[in-house]
Amino acid sequence: MVNKKEKIIESILMLCATVSVLTTIGILWVLISESSSFFSKVSIKDFLTDTQWTPLFAEKHFGILPLISGTLLTTFIAILIALPTGLSIAIYLNEYAPKRFRKIVKPLLEVLAAIPTVVYGYFALMVVTPFLQKFIPDMAGFNALSPGIVMGIMIIPIISSLSEDALYSVPKALREASYGMGATRLQTSFKVLVPAATSGITVSIILAISRAIGETMIVAIAAGQQPRLTLNPLVPIETITTYIVQVSLGDVVQGSLEYQTIFAAGIALFVLTFILNNISYFIKKKFQEKYE
Amino acid sequence: MKQKFDINRFKDNAFKYFGIACTLFGLAVLSVFLINILIEGLGRLNWQFFTSLPSRKPEKAGILICLLGSIWIMFLTALIAVPLGVASGIFLEEYGKKNKFASFIEINISNLAGVPSIIYGLLALEIFVRILGLGKSLLAGSLTLSLLILPIIIVSTREAIKAVPKSIREASYALGATRWQTIWFQVLPAASGGLLTGVILAISRAVGESAPLIVIGALLYITTIPTSPMDDFAVMPIQIFNWLSRPQKGFIENATAAIIVLLLITFMMNGLAIYLRNRWQKKIKW
């Protein structure tokens, strides 16, 4: 009797655990089935090589490149801000900062990651863009630069927190050996700790990139809705995520080609982040126990 | 004796100040943002703002409907995601340690955690809104957000359970308790602090989320208070987004005031989570 009850409970728990598998299957099925009807009308070659994305206009083009370039441009700017800042914070907190300071600052920095992204969108549009326009007068009201910067600030805690964990877990012996040789804290950090913690730091950077690629509200609010193939951070662009939002806000008939474009855009986004996430998972598993 | 100028020591100190500058940069930006928000929005926060329906006139508009929508979403999402997530976490940590199925689920969850939130919106649009016919209802929205926060809850459940020492389990088994009795009466109570922290953080994430809800079509101009899970709804972040996309200055002011309310909710939940975590870490010393 008791045994039977135990078995039933175990099955229920297992059933709950399968929900996450069903979610993955669901995502793949939805993306593939909707975009396969899209790709029966638009060739994959056009999708990947056409340099214009105008599915909502009379003259339709379905080249994903402008959306990808917009996505990568904002992501690049974000990483340019977050990587040096985040890594310096991690090194400073790990090697230089007094314990008390570290204990106060770490949770405070994590507040940055807890703020809803729509709030960051407001900052990008209403605070950062007007501020930058004072220095760069020909910057457009919607642009890639200020959402990129704001996104960078948002992902600082991802890099600083995960990198600090990685630095912290470098065995004490390595650190002490370095100090024993007369190295300064800076030399120890960059010549011993950072190389030893490379895998952890890399994982943090990849996660930050993946987060920036998938970020929606900041760019939807502040980057504009004009897909264009450009590296100019001062003009309006459109990211993959913004396009999905733009279509969702309008009245697009379900089952129409316009409706299917958001799933095609979604699959491009999914593939990008999927590759990055798996690289980071692989690195994490492979190098996890190197020093243990 | 004159001290020689040591370039390495100089660099070392220079980096120290650079590190402080970087740390303060993050905090300074955060404070500038918060002060800006308070200056712009505090004047708009009054009783009328909390009790009014949406309106085409910014000075008459309020957040009643979206605030209630967010509260509905918070509870429904918790109701769906917490039992599912905790059960999955227990299964993975206590039952499925060695089998292939569990390690497959584990890879799966770490992948799901990295899927952009807007993709969950696409999933929900097809499955919940179209195939299950739930429409743009509160239920559809909560189901969407539940799937989104499920990986967070599962991971934090596992961490909390992992922290419970073996000796407690063994003592329970020695007294003749079954596996489930041990989990239910010993492991879960001992892990409750960590569990609660994870759950609160996950729900706070759901409350601030807007992208997937926009995809399922929740950006509506609705004027009725939601009273059942099948009603249409709006939530705070979406109302903010809506107001931000309007040209009139009054709506921008409304958006800032609503941001203050949303941040207050977020910070309160995060503060509670940190408090619980600290208390739990202090109270229990294995």
PDB file of C-alpha atoms in Angstrom, chain A:
ATOM      1  CA  MET A   1       0.000   0.000   0.000  1.00  0.00           C
ATOM      2  CA  VAL A   2       2.692   2.443   1.057  1.00  0.00           C
ATOM      3  CA  ASN A   3       4.757   1.258  -1.841  1.00  0.00           C
ATOM      4  CA  LYS A   4       1.958   1.947  -4.289  1.00  0.00           C
ATOM      5  CA  LYS A   5       1.497   5.462  -2.967  1.00  0.00           C
ATOM      6  CA  GLU A   6       5.220   6.096  -3.338  1.00  0.00           C
ATOM      7  CA  LYS A   7       5.096   4.932  -6.947  1.00  0.00           C
ATOM      8  CA  ILE A   8       2.143   7.193  -7.734  1.00  0.00           C
ATOM      9  CA  ILE A   9       3.888  10.215  -6.243  1.00  0.00           C
ATOM     10  CA  GLU A  10       7.021   9.498  -8.215  1.00  0.00           C
ATOM     11  CA  SER A  11       5.010   9.303 -11.444  1.00  0.00           C
ATOM     12  CA  ILE A  12       3.275  12.600 -10.699  1.00  0.00           C
ATOM     13  CA  LEU A  13       6.608  14.302 -10.064  1.00  0.00           C
ATOM     14  CA  MET A  14       7.992  12.867 -13.265  1.00  0.00           C
ATOM     15  CA  LEU A  15       4.973  14.092 -15.162  1.00  0.00           C
ATOM     16  CA  CYS A  16       5.630  17.618 -13.887  1.00  0.00           C
ATOM     17  CA  ALA A  17       9.237  17.371 -14.999  1.00  0.00           C
ATOM     18  CA  THR A  18       8.158  16.454 -18.527  1.00  0.00           C
ATOM     19  CA  VAL A  19       6.398  19.833 -18.882  1.00  0.00           C
ATOM     20  CA  SER A  20       9.751  21.422 -19.624  1.00  0.00           C
ATOM     21  CA  VAL A  21      10.405  18.871 -22.349  1.00  0.00           C
ATOM     22  CA  LEU A  22       6.951  19.535 -23.797  1.00  0.00           C
ATOM     23  CA  THR A  23       7.746  23.266 -23.773  1.00  0.00           C
ATOM     24  CA  THR A  24      10.850  22.693 -25.873  1.00  0.00           C
ATOM     25  CA  ILE A  25       8.971  20.438 -28.262  1.00  0.00           C
ATOM     26  CA  GLY A  26       6.198  23.019 -28.449  1.00  0.00           C
ATOM     27  CA  ILE A  27       8.596  25.848 -29.267  1.00  0.00           C
ATOM     28  CA  LEU A  28      10.326  23.835 -31.987  1.00  0.00           C
ATOM     29  CA  TRP A  29       7.041  22.623 -33.445  1.00  0.00           C
ATOM     30  CA  VAL A  30       5.435  26.066 -33.532  1.00  0.00           C
ATOM     31  CA  LEU A  31       8.486  27.759 -35.029  1.00  0.00           C
ATOM     32  CA  ILE A  32       9.100  25.049 -37.622  1.00  0.00           C
ATOM     33  CA  SER A  33       5.503  24.489 -38.695  1.00  0.00           C
ATOM     34  CA  GLU A  34       4.652  28.178 -39.115  1.00  0.00           C
ATOM     35  CA  SER A  35       7.900  29.072 -40.803  1.00  0.00           C
ATOM     36  CA  SER A  36       7.732  26.081 -43.124  1.00  0.00           C
ATOM     37  CA  SER A  37       4.588  27.564 -44.654  1.00  0.00           C
ATOM     38  CA  PHE A  38       6.532  30.816 -44.858  1.00  0.00           C
ATOM     39  CA  PHE A  39       9.434  29.140 -46.611  1.00  0.00           C
ATOM     40  CA  SER A  40       7.099  27.467 -49.091  1.00  0.00           C
ATOM     41  CA  LYS A  41       6.350  30.965 -50.392  1.00  0.00           C
ATOM     42  CA  VAL A  42       9.708  32.644 -49.862  1.00  0.00           C
ATOM     43  CA  SER A  43      12.904  30.850 -50.762  1.00  0.00           C
ATOM     44  CA  ILE A  44      15.487  30.323 -48.036  1.00  0.00           C
ATOM     45  CA  LYS A  45      18.058  31.898 -50.340  1.00  0.00           C
ATOM     46  CA  ASP A  46      16.082  35.148 -50.547  1.00  0.00           C
ATOM     47  CA  PHE A  47      15.531  35.046 -46.800  1.00  0.00           C
ATOM     48  CA  LEU A  48      19.257  34.801 -46.116  1.00  0.00           C
ATOM     49  CA  THR A  49      20.664  36.994 -48.887  1.00  0.00           C
ATOM     50  CA  ASP A  50      18.128  39.717 -49.738  1.00  0.00           C
ATOM     51  CA  THR A  51      19.241  42.977 -48.171  1.00  0.00           C
ATOM     52  CA  GLN A  52      15.777  44.392 -47.623  1.00  0.00           C
ATOM     53  CA  TRP A  53      13.068  43.464 -45.128  1.00  0.00           C
ATOM     54  CA  THR A  54       9.740  45.014 -46.144  1.00  0.00           C
ATOM     55  CA  PRO A  55       7.001  42.394 -45.544  1.00  0.00           C
ATOM     56  CA  LEU A  56       4.474  45.021 -44.514  1.00  0.00           C
ATOM     57  CA  PHE A  57       4.917  47.192 -47.620  1.00  0.00           C
ATOM     58  CA  ALA A  58       3.371  46.881 -51.054  1.00  0.00           C
ATOM     59  CA  GLU A  59       6.693  45.874 -52.585  1.00  0.00           C
ATOM     60  CA  LYS A  60       7.648  42.964 -50.388  1.00  0.00           C
ATOM     61  CA  HIS A  61      11.177  41.820 -49.621  1.00  0.00           C
ATOM     62  CA  PHE A  62      11.988  39.113 -47.121  1.00  0.00           C
ATOM     63  CA  GLY A  63      15.698  39.422 -46.387  1.00  0.00           C
ATOM     64  CA  ILE A  64      16.450  38.822 -42.710  1.00  0.00           C
ATOM     65  CA  LEU A  65      19.909  40.457 -42.919  1.00  0.00           C
ATOM     66  CA  PRO A  66      18.771  43.984 -41.941  1.00  0.00           C
ATOM     67  CA  LEU A  67      17.068  42.618 -38.807  1.00  0.00           C
ATOM     68  CA  ILE A  68      20.118  40.529 -37.925  1.00  0.00           C
ATOM     69  CA  SER A  69      22.451  43.480 -38.480  1.00  0.00           C
ATOM     70  CA  GLY A  70      20.246  45.633 -36.241  1.00  0.00           C
ATOM     71  CA  THR A  71      20.271  42.955 -33.566  1.00  0.00           C
ATOM     72  CA  LEU A  72      24.026  42.443 -33.729  1.00  0.00           C
ATOM     73  CA  LEU A  73      24.704  46.192 -33.762  1.00  0.00           C
ATOM     74  CA  THR A  74      22.816  46.855 -30.524  1.00  0.00           C
ATOM     75  CA  THR A  75      24.319  43.704 -28.985  1.00  0.00           C
ATOM     76  CA  PHE A  76      27.838  44.763 -29.971  1.00  0.00           C
ATOM     77  CA  ILE A  77      27.389  48.191 -28.376  1.00  0.00           C
ATOM     78  CA  ALA A  78      26.000  46.556 -25.228  1.00  0.00           C
ATOM     79  CA  ILE A  79      28.963  44.197 -24.920  1.00  0.00           C
ATOM     80  CA  LEU A  80      31.384  47.057 -25.583  1.00  0.00           C
ATOM     81  CA  ILE A  81      29.994  48.711 -22.442  1.00  0.00           C
ATOM     82  CA  ALA A  82      29.353  45.636 -20.298  1.00  0.00           C
ATOM     83  CA  LEU A  83      32.499  43.584 -20.889  1.00  0.00           C
ATOM     84  CA  PRO A  84      35.214  46.013 -19.715  1.00  0.00           C
ATOM     85  CA  THR A  85      33.041  47.386 -16.933  1.00  0.00           C
ATOM     86  CA  GLY A  86      31.756  44.017 -15.744  1.00  0.00           C
ATOM     87  CA  LEU A  87      35.140  42.324 -15.828  1.00  0.00           C
ATOM     88  CA  SER A  88      36.862  45.227 -14.048  1.00  0.00           C
ATOM     89  CA  ILE A  89      34.188  45.143 -11.369  1.00  0.00           C
ATOM     90  CA  ALA A  90      34.670  41.387 -10.970  1.00  0.00           C
ATOM     91  CA  ILE A  91      38.450  41.742 -10.619  1.00  0.00           C
ATOM     92  CA  TYR A  92      38.169  44.722  -8.306  1.00  0.00           C
ATOM     93  CA  LEU A  93      35.629  43.044  -6.027  1.00  0.00           C
ATOM     94  CA  ASN A  94      37.593  39.816  -6.010  1.00  0.00           C
ATOM     95  CA  GLU A  95      41.149  41.067  -5.431  1.00  0.00           C
ATOM     96  CA  TYR A  96      41.035  44.654  -4.224  1.00  0.00           C
ATOM     97  CA  ALA A  97      37.795  45.500  -2.457  1.00  0.00           C
ATOM     98  CA  PRO A  98      37.410  45.262   1.330  1.00  0.00           C
ATOM     99  CA  LYS A  99      35.035  42.450   2.290  1.00  0.00           C
ATOM    100  CA  ARG A 100      32.408  44.805   3.685  1.00  0.00           C
ATOM    101  CA  PHE A 101      32.333  46.902   0.515  1.00  0.00           C
ATOM    102  CA  ARG A 102      31.947  43.764  -1.570  1.00  0.00           C
ATOM    103  CA  LYS A 103      29.091  42.537   0.565  1.00  0.00           C
ATOM    104  CA  ILE A 104      27.161  45.777   0.099  1.00  0.00           C
ATOM    105  CA  VAL A 105      27.946  46.380  -3.555  1.00  0.00           C
ATOM    106  CA  LYS A 106      27.191  42.957  -4.981  1.00  0.00           C
ATOM    107  CA  PRO A 107      23.448  42.875  -4.194  1.00  0.00           C
ATOM    108  CA  LEU A 108      23.179  46.539  -5.204  1.00  0.00           C
ATOM    109  CA  LEU A 109      24.611  45.762  -8.629  1.00  0.00           C
ATOM    110  CA  GLU A 110      22.205  42.892  -8.963  1.00  0.00           C
ATOM    111  CA  VAL A 111      19.367  45.378  -8.646  1.00  0.00           C
ATOM    112  CA  LEU A 112      20.392  46.443 -12.153  1.00  0.00           C
ATOM    113  CA  ALA A 113      19.370  43.037 -13.454  1.00  0.00           C
ATOM    114  CA  ALA A 114      16.067  43.021 -11.550  1.00  0.00           C
ATOM    115  CA  ILE A 115      14.665  46.221 -13.072  1.00  0.00           C
ATOM    116  CA  PRO A 116      11.936  45.462 -15.642  1.00  0.00           C
ATOM    117  CA  THR A 117      13.225  46.026 -19.152  1.00  0.00           C
ATOM    118  CA  VAL A 118      10.407  48.376 -20.082  1.00  0.00           C
ATOM    119  CA  VAL A 119      11.878  50.775 -17.494  1.00  0.00           C
ATOM    120  CA  TYR A 120      15.255  50.595 -19.237  1.00  0.00           C
ATOM    121  CA  GLY A 121      13.456  51.381 -22.475  1.00  0.00           C
ATOM    122  CA  TYR A 122      12.168  54.572 -20.900  1.00  0.00           C
ATOM    123  CA  PHE A 123      15.699  55.526 -19.830  1.00  0.00           C
ATOM    124  CA  ALA A 124      17.100  54.902 -23.302  1.00  0.00           C
ATOM    125  CA  LEU A 125      14.404  56.960 -25.008  1.00  0.00           C
ATOM    126  CA  MET A 126      13.850  59.772 -22.515  1.00  0.00           C
ATOM    127  CA  VAL A 127      17.197  60.149 -20.724  1.00  0.00           C
ATOM    128  CA  VAL A 128      20.127  58.726 -22.684  1.00  0.00           C
ATOM    129  CA  THR A 129      19.116  59.765 -26.202  1.00  0.00           C
ATOM    130  CA  PRO A 130      18.449  63.442 -25.300  1.00  0.00           C
ATOM    131  CA  PHE A 131      21.715  63.481 -23.337  1.00  0.00           C
ATOM    132  CA  LEU A 132      23.740  62.084 -26.259  1.00  0.00           C
ATOM    133  CA  GLN A 133      22.050  64.437 -28.695  1.00  0.00           C
ATOM    134  CA  LYS A 134      23.732  67.329 -26.899  1.00  0.00           C
ATOM    135  CA  PHE A 135      27.081  65.963 -28.057  1.00  0.00           C
ATOM    136  CA  ILE A 136      26.022  64.355 -31.330  1.00  0.00           C
ATOM    137  CA  PRO A 137      23.503  66.795 -32.835  1.00  0.00           C
ATOM    138  CA  ASP A 138      22.707  64.714 -35.910  1.00  0.00           C
ATOM    139  CA  MET A 139      21.711  61.656 -33.906  1.00  0.00           C
ATOM    140  CA  ALA A 140      18.163  60.549 -34.630  1.00  0.00           C
ATOM    141  CA  GLY A 141      15.532  60.284 -31.874  1.00  0.00           C
ATOM    142  CA  PHE A 142      15.459  56.526 -32.448  1.00  0.00           C
ATOM    143  CA  ASN A 143      18.893  54.937 -32.824  1.00  0.00           C
ATOM    144  CA  ALA A 144      20.977  51.883 -31.997  1.00  0.00           C
ATOM    145  CA  LEU A 145      23.460  53.674 -29.749  1.00  0.00           C
ATOM    146  CA  SER A 146      21.420  54.589 -26.691  1.00  0.00           C
ATOM    147  CA  PRO A 147      19.441  51.336 -26.351  1.00  0.00           C
ATOM    148  CA  GLY A 148      22.777  49.559 -26.879  1.00  0.00           C
ATOM    149  CA  ILE A 149      24.375  51.506 -24.045  1.00  0.00           C
ATOM    150  CA  VAL A 150      21.415  50.996 -21.730  1.00  0.00           C
ATOM    151  CA  MET A 151      21.317  47.294 -22.543  1.00  0.00           C
ATOM    152  CA  GLY A 152      25.025  47.188 -21.711  1.00  0.00           C
ATOM    153  CA  ILE A 153      24.328  48.653 -18.281  1.00  0.00           C
ATOM    154  CA  MET A 154      21.571  46.109 -17.769  1.00  0.00           C
ATOM    155  CA  ILE A 155      23.875  43.143 -18.465  1.00  0.00           C
ATOM    156  CA  ILE A 156      26.832  44.399 -16.370  1.00  0.00           C
ATOM    157  CA  PRO A 157      25.685  42.266 -13.395  1.00  0.00           C
ATOM    158  CA  ILE A 158      25.559  39.110 -15.554  1.00  0.00           C
ATOM    159  CA  ILE A 159      29.226  39.527 -16.445  1.00  0.00           C
ATOM    160  CA  SER A 160      30.430  40.907 -13.117  1.00  0.00           C
ATOM    161  CA  SER A 161      28.606  38.378 -10.972  1.00  0.00           C
ATOM    162  CA  LEU A 162      29.397  35.221 -12.956  1.00  0.00           C
ATOM    163  CA  SER A 163      32.994  36.282 -13.627  1.00  0.00           C
ATOM    164  CA  GLU A 164      33.522  37.037  -9.968  1.00  0.00           C
ATOM    165  CA  ASP A 165      32.275  33.571  -9.069  1.00  0.00           C
ATOM    166  CA  ALA A 166      34.723  32.135 -11.593  1.00  0.00           C
ATOM    167  CA  LEU A 167      37.651  34.183 -10.226  1.00  0.00           C
ATOM    168  CA  TYR A 168      36.685  33.298  -6.685  1.00  0.00           C
ATOM    169  CA  SER A 169      36.767  29.574  -7.395  1.00  0.00           C
ATOM    170  CA  VAL A 170      40.360  29.645  -8.644  1.00  0.00           C
ATOM    171  CA  PRO A 171      42.280  27.650  -6.022  1.00  0.00           C
ATOM    172  CA  LYS A 172      44.010  29.678  -3.329  1.00  0.00           C
ATOM    173  CA  ALA A 173      47.325  27.944  -4.000  1.00  0.00           C
ATOM    174  CA  LEU A 174      47.653  29.565  -7.432  1.00  0.00           C
ATOM    175  CA  ARG A 175      46.968  32.993  -6.001  1.00  0.00           C
ATOM    176  CA  GLU A 176      49.392  32.547  -3.125  1.00  0.00           C
ATOM    177  CA  ALA A 177      52.108  31.254  -5.413  1.00  0.00           C
ATOM    178  CA  SER A 178      51.758  34.368  -7.520  1.00  0.00           C
ATOM    179  CA  TYR A 179      51.961  36.708  -4.531  1.00  0.00           C
ATOM    180  CA  GLY A 180      54.871  34.677  -3.237  1.00  0.00           C
ATOM    181  CA  MET A 181      56.784  35.502  -6.401  1.00  0.00           C
ATOM    182  CA  GLY A 182      56.294  39.174  -5.633  1.00  0.00           C
ATOM    183  CA  ALA A 183      53.565  39.848  -8.172  1.00  0.00           C
ATOM    184  CA  THR A 184      51.181  42.753  -7.610  1.00  0.00           C
ATOM    185  CA  ARG A 185      47.430  42.289  -7.351  1.00  0.00           C
ATOM    186  CA  LEU A 186      47.065  43.476 -10.941  1.00  0.00           C
ATOM    187  CA  GLN A 187      49.637  41.009 -12.249  1.00  0.00           C
ATOM    188  CA  THR A 188      48.089  38.200 -10.237  1.00  0.00           C
ATOM    189  CA  SER A 189      44.640  39.073 -11.562  1.00  0.00           C
ATOM    190  CA  PHE A 190      45.495  39.310 -15.229  1.00  0.00           C
ATOM    191  CA  LYS A 191      48.319  36.777 -15.516  1.00  0.00           C
ATOM    192  CA  VAL A 192      47.083  34.075 -13.142  1.00  0.00           C
ATOM    193  CA  LEU A 193      43.441  34.409 -12.120  1.00  0.00           C
ATOM    194  CA  VAL A 194      41.846  35.541 -15.377  1.00  0.00           C
ATOM    195  CA  PRO A 195      43.591  32.849 -17.456  1.00  0.00           C
ATOM    196  CA  ALA A 196      42.645  30.227 -14.867  1.00  0.00           C
ATOM    197  CA  ALA A 197      39.036  31.412 -14.855  1.00  0.00           C
ATOM    198  CA  THR A 198      38.752  31.793 -18.643  1.00  0.00           C
ATOM    199  CA  SER A 199      36.013  29.219 -19.048  1.00  0.00           C
ATOM    200  CA  GLY A 200      33.786  30.820 -16.403  1.00  0.00           C
ATOM    201  CA  ILE A 201      34.383  34.294 -17.768  1.00  0.00           C
ATOM    202  CA  THR A 202      33.656  33.126 -21.303  1.00  0.00           C
ATOM    203  CA  VAL A 203      30.402  31.565 -20.158  1.00  0.00           C
ATOM    204  CA  SER A 204      29.379  34.853 -18.543  1.00  0.00           C
ATOM    205  CA  ILE A 205      30.130  36.784 -21.736  1.00  0.00           C
ATOM    206  CA  ILE A 206      28.218  34.351 -23.931  1.00  0.00           C
ATOM    207  CA  LEU A 207      25.210  34.466 -21.613  1.00  0.00           C
ATOM    208  CA  ALA A 208      25.332  38.254 -21.710  1.00  0.00           C
ATOM    209  CA  ILE A 209      25.462  38.268 -25.521  1.00  0.00           C
ATOM    210  CA  SER A 210      22.579  35.820 -25.701  1.00  0.00           C
ATOM    211  CA  ARG A 211      20.579  37.983 -23.301  1.00  0.00           C
ATOM    212  CA  ALA A 212      21.266  41.107 -25.380  1.00  0.00           C
ATOM    213  CA  ILE A 213      20.258  39.391 -28.623  1.00  0.00           C
ATOM    214  CA  GLY A 214      16.927  38.316 -27.167  1.00  0.00           C
ATOM    215  CA  GLU A 215      16.206  41.601 -25.396  1.00  0.00           C
ATOM    216  CA  THR A 216      12.995  43.108 -26.639  1.00  0.00           C
ATOM    217  CA  MET A 217      11.497  46.060 -24.817  1.00  0.00           C
ATOM    218  CA  ILE A 218      14.535  48.366 -24.725  1.00  0.00           C
ATOM    219  CA  VAL A 219      15.049  48.196 -28.464  1.00  0.00           C
ATOM    220  CA  ALA A 220      11.328  48.181 -29.211  1.00  0.00           C
ATOM    221  CA  ILE A 221      10.982  51.469 -27.344  1.00  0.00           C
ATOM    222  CA  ALA A 222      14.178  53.271 -28.294  1.00  0.00           C
ATOM    223  CA  ALA A 223      15.766  51.820 -31.440  1.00  0.00           C
ATOM    224  CA  GLY A 224      13.055  52.485 -34.009  1.00  0.00           C
ATOM    225  CA  GLN A 225      11.246  50.324 -36.510  1.00  0.00           C
ATOM    226  CA  GLN A 226      13.228  50.798 -39.702  1.00  0.00           C
ATOM    227  CA  PRO A 227      15.018  47.644 -40.810  1.00  0.00           C
ATOM    228  CA  ARG A 228      18.189  48.692 -42.572  1.00  0.00           C
ATOM    229  CA  LEU A 229      21.521  47.103 -43.288  1.00  0.00           C
ATOM    230  CA  THR A 230      23.882  49.529 -41.597  1.00  0.00           C
ATOM    231  CA  LEU A 231      26.627  49.811 -39.034  1.00  0.00           C
ATOM    232  CA  ASN A 232      25.733  53.421 -38.262  1.00  0.00           C
ATOM    233  CA  PRO A 233      24.618  53.551 -34.623  1.00  0.00           C
ATOM    234  CA  LEU A 234      23.014  56.991 -34.993  1.00  0.00           C
ATOM    235  CA  VAL A 235      20.082  56.128 -37.262  1.00  0.00           C
ATOM    236  CA  PRO A 236      16.881  54.178 -36.545  1.00  0.00           C
ATOM    237  CA  ILE A 237      17.209  50.432 -37.068  1.00  0.00           C
ATOM    238  CA  GLU A 238      15.073  47.416 -36.268  1.00  0.00           C
ATOM    239  CA  THR A 239      15.999  44.250 -34.407  1.00  0.00           C
ATOM    240  CA  ILE A 240      14.430  40.809 -34.828  1.00  0.00           C
ATOM    241  CA  THR A 241      12.605  41.166 -31.527  1.00  0.00           C
ATOM    242  CA  THR A 242      11.275  44.632 -32.367  1.00  0.00           C
ATOM    243  CA  TYR A 243       9.869  43.335 -35.635  1.00  0.00           C
ATOM    244  CA  ILE A 244       7.919  40.641 -33.788  1.00  0.00           C
ATOM    245  CA  VAL A 245       6.545  43.285 -31.418  1.00  0.00           C
ATOM    246  CA  GLN A 246       5.702  45.620 -34.292  1.00  0.00           C
ATOM    247  CA  VAL A 247       3.665  42.951 -36.084  1.00  0.00           C
ATOM    248  CA  SER A 248       1.997  41.819 -32.844  1.00  0.00           C
ATOM    249  CA  LEU A 249       0.779  45.360 -32.201  1.00  0.00           C
ATOM    250  CA  GLY A 250      -0.870  45.632 -35.599  1.00  0.00           C
ATOM    251  CA  ASP A 251      -3.885  43.879 -37.048  1.00  0.00           C
ATOM    252  CA  VAL A 252      -2.308  41.062 -38.955  1.00  0.00           C
ATOM    253  CA  VAL A 253      -4.587  38.278 -40.132  1.00  0.00           C
ATOM    254  CA  GLN A 254      -3.693  34.887 -38.678  1.00  0.00           C
ATOM    255  CA  GLY A 255      -2.389  32.508 -41.300  1.00  0.00           C
ATOM    256  CA  SER A 256      -1.356  35.306 -43.673  1.00  0.00           C
ATOM    257  CA  LEU A 257       2.174  35.632 -44.969  1.00  0.00           C
ATOM    258  CA  GLU A 258       2.748  38.673 -42.708  1.00  0.00           C
ATOM    259  CA  TYR A 259       1.690  36.559 -39.726  1.00  0.00           C
ATOM    260  CA  GLN A 260       4.127  33.828 -40.703  1.00  0.00           C
ATOM    261  CA  THR A 261       7.016  36.286 -40.975  1.00  0.00           C
ATOM    262  CA  ILE A 262       7.139  36.679 -37.186  1.00  0.00           C
ATOM    263  CA  PHE A 263       7.711  32.956 -36.847  1.00  0.00           C
ATOM    264  CA  ALA A 264      10.426  33.061 -39.499  1.00  0.00           C
ATOM    265  CA  ALA A 265      12.036  35.944 -37.608  1.00  0.00           C
ATOM    266  CA  GLY A 266      11.517  33.965 -34.402  1.00  0.00           C
ATOM    267  CA  ILE A 267      13.346  30.948 -35.773  1.00  0.00           C
ATOM    268  CA  ALA A 268      16.317  33.137 -36.744  1.00  0.00           C
ATOM    269  CA  LEU A 269      16.379  34.520 -33.195  1.00  0.00           C
ATOM    270  CA  PHE A 270      15.995  31.058 -31.686  1.00  0.00           C
ATOM    271  CA  VAL A 271      18.849  29.610 -33.729  1.00  0.00           C
ATOM    272  CA  LEU A 272      21.185  32.482 -32.764  1.00  0.00           C
ATOM    273  CA  THR A 273      20.544  32.139 -29.040  1.00  0.00           C
ATOM    274  CA  PHE A 274      20.398  28.340 -29.158  1.00  0.00           C
ATOM    275  CA  ILE A 275      23.915  28.122 -30.602  1.00  0.00           C
ATOM    276  CA  LEU A 276      25.285  30.552 -27.998  1.00  0.00           C
ATOM    277  CA  ASN A 277      23.572  28.801 -25.091  1.00  0.00           C
ATOM    278  CA  ASN A 278      24.901  25.430 -26.140  1.00  0.00           C
ATOM    279  CA  ILE A 279      28.436  26.712 -26.519  1.00  0.00           C
ATOM    280  CA  SER A 280      28.255  28.060 -22.977  1.00  0.00           C
ATOM    281  CA  TYR A 281      26.712  24.816 -21.669  1.00  0.00           C
ATOM    282  CA  PHE A 282      29.482  22.850 -23.361  1.00  0.00           C
ATOM    283  CA  ILE A 283      32.232  25.049 -21.921  1.00  0.00           C
ATOM    284  CA  LYS A 284      30.677  24.873 -18.474  1.00  0.00           C
ATOM    285  CA  LYS A 285      30.447  21.065 -18.488  1.00  0.00           C
ATOM    286  CA  LYS A 286      33.882  20.562 -19.996  1.00  0.00           C
ATOM    287  CA  PHE A 287      35.923  22.836 -17.759  1.00  0.00           C
ATOM    288  CA  GLN A 288      33.841  22.759 -14.601  1.00  0.00           C
ATOM    289  CA  GLU A 289      35.961  20.434 -12.527  1.00  0.00           C
ATOM    290  CA  LYS A 290      39.375  21.249 -13.837  1.00  0.00           C
ATOM    291  CA  TYR A 291      40.749  22.348 -10.478  1.00  0.00           C
ATOM    292  CA  GLU A 292      38.702  20.208  -8.157  1.00  0.00           C
TER     293      GLU A 292
END
